[in-house]
mmCIF file of C-alpha atoms in Angstrom:
data_model
loop_
_atom_site.group_PDB
_atom_site.id
_atom_site.type_symbol
_atom_site.label_atom_id
_atom_site.label_comp_id
_atom_site.label_asym_id
_atom_site.label_seq_id
_atom_site.Cartn_x
_atom_site.Cartn_y
_atom_site.Cartn_z
ATOM 1 C CA UNK A 1 -1.871 18.596 8.218
ATOM 2 C CA UNK A 2 -2.338 17.347 4.664
ATOM 3 C CA UNK A 3 -4.954 14.712 3.854
ATOM 4 C CA UNK A 4 -3.956 11.649 1.836
ATOM 5 C CA UNK A 5 -6.247 9.161 0.111
ATOM 6 C CA UNK A 6 -5.358 5.489 -0.382
ATOM 7 C CA UNK A 7 -6.965 3.986 -3.493
ATOM 8 C CA UNK A 8 -6.493 0.313 -4.332
ATOM 9 C CA UNK A 9 -6.106 -0.591 -7.994
ATOM 10 C CA UNK A 10 -6.559 -4.258 -8.923
ATOM 11 C CA UNK A 11 -6.349 -4.731 -12.676
ATOM 12 C CA UNK A 12 -8.928 -2.420 -14.260
ATOM 13 C CA UNK A 13 -10.845 -1.992 -10.974
ATOM 14 C CA UNK A 14 -10.191 0.775 -8.456
ATOM 15 C CA UNK A 15 -11.479 0.855 -4.903
ATOM 16 C CA UNK A 16 -11.509 4.504 -3.876
ATOM 17 C CA UNK A 17 -10.861 5.902 -0.434
ATOM 18 C CA UNK A 18 -13.480 8.628 0.051
ATOM 19 C CA UNK A 19 -12.286 9.840 3.472
ATOM 20 C CA UNK A 20 -8.493 9.582 3.509
ATOM 21 C CA UNK A 21 -6.493 10.501 6.586
ATOM 22 C CA UNK A 22 -4.431 13.398 7.787
ATOM 23 C CA UNK A 23 -0.720 12.671 7.885
ATOM 24 C CA UNK A 24 2.381 14.724 8.530
ATOM 25 C CA UNK A 25 4.012 14.379 5.090
ATOM 26 C CA UNK A 26 4.562 12.021 2.106
ATOM 27 C CA UNK A 27 7.002 9.930 4.159
ATOM 28 C CA UNK A 28 4.303 9.176 6.702
ATOM 29 C CA UNK A 29 1.899 8.433 3.820
ATOM 30 C CA UNK A 30 4.431 5.881 2.511
ATOM 31 C CA UNK A 31 4.598 4.233 5.962
ATOM 32 C CA UNK A 32 0.785 4.149 6.159
ATOM 33 C CA UNK A 33 0.612 2.635 2.657
ATOM 34 C CA UNK A 34 3.055 -0.113 3.642
ATOM 35 C CA UNK A 35 1.098 -0.879 6.830
ATOM 36 C CA UNK A 36 -2.189 -0.918 4.899
ATOM 37 C CA UNK A 37 -0.850 -3.337 2.306
ATOM 38 C CA UNK A 38 0.649 -5.680 4.898
ATOM 39 C CA UNK A 39 -2.659 -5.740 6.785
ATOM 40 C CA UNK A 40 -4.544 -6.572 3.581
ATOM 41 C CA UNK A 41 -2.092 -9.365 2.768
ATOM 42 C CA UNK A 42 -2.469 -10.877 6.242
ATOM 43 C CA UNK A 43 -5.581 -12.724 5.028
ATOM 44 C CA UNK A 44 -4.309 -15.735 3.026
ATOM 45 C CA UNK A 45 -7.524 -15.911 0.973
ATOM 46 C CA UNK A 46 -6.762 -12.584 -0.713
ATOM 47 C CA UNK A 47 -3.002 -12.841 -1.166
ATOM 48 C CA UNK A 48 -2.782 -14.184 -4.728
ATOM 49 C CA UNK A 49 -5.076 -11.529 -6.205
ATOM 50 C CA UNK A 50 -3.727 -8.690 -4.093
ATOM 51 C CA UNK A 51 -0.116 -9.316 -5.087
ATOM 52 C CA UNK A 52 -1.042 -7.819 -8.459
ATOM 53 C CA UNK A 53 -2.653 -4.756 -6.850
ATOM 54 C CA UNK A 54 -1.239 -1.281 -6.357
ATOM 55 C CA UNK A 55 -2.026 1.293 -3.685
ATOM 56 C CA UNK A 56 -2.313 4.741 -5.270
ATOM 57 C CA UNK A 57 -1.864 7.544 -2.737
ATOM 58 C CA UNK A 58 -3.203 10.964 -3.704
ATOM 59 C CA UNK A 59 -3.322 14.317 -1.978
ATOM 60 C CA UNK A 60 -6.456 16.418 -1.414
ATOM 61 C CA UNK A 61 -6.101 17.917 -4.912
ATOM 62 C CA UNK A 62 -6.156 14.435 -6.462
ATOM 63 C CA UNK A 63 -2.469 14.503 -7.433
ATOM 64 C CA UNK A 64 -0.670 11.171 -7.167
ATOM 65 C CA UNK A 65 1.849 11.294 -4.332
ATOM 66 C CA UNK A 66 3.033 7.707 -4.700
ATOM 67 C CA UNK A 67 2.191 4.349 -6.189
ATOM 68 C CA UNK A 68 2.994 1.360 -4.009
ATOM 69 C CA UNK A 69 2.665 -2.111 -5.603
ATOM 70 C CA UNK A 70 1.460 -4.663 -3.066
ATOM 71 C CA UNK A 71 4.239 -7.025 -4.157
ATOM 72 C CA UNK A 72 6.856 -4.540 -2.896
ATOM 73 C CA UNK A 73 5.482 -4.704 0.651
ATOM 74 C CA UNK A 74 6.174 -8.421 0.897
ATOM 75 C CA UNK A 75 9.375 -9.349 2.660
ATOM 76 C CA UNK A 76 10.955 -12.644 3.518
ATOM 77 C CA UNK A 77 11.232 -13.597 7.184
ATOM 78 C CA UNK A 78 14.661 -12.563 8.548
ATOM 79 C CA UNK A 79 15.856 -16.168 8.880
ATOM 80 C CA UNK A 80 14.628 -17.243 5.459
ATOM 81 C CA UNK A 81 17.185 -18.279 2.883
ATOM 82 C CA UNK A 82 16.173 -16.729 -0.461
ATOM 83 C CA UNK A 83 18.260 -19.257 -2.363
ATOM 84 C CA UNK A 84 16.237 -22.101 -3.838
ATOM 85 C CA UNK A 85 17.976 -25.422 -4.437
#
């Protein structure tokens, strides 16, 4: 199985993932990225800064497989009305 690495980019800083994880394919890497971002955003103290971050997923060769902005992982609760009055 291919190994994917999940690097977090916040502004000019990058937190690298030195170990990565083996996943079936890029679709599973996308699911893992979404889960990782949602877990990071679960802590209210980090939310404001992390909403500007991006998770960069690379393969074992260092090629970018996908870029997932943290802000795209945020969703409104199902009963929430997105209309502001």
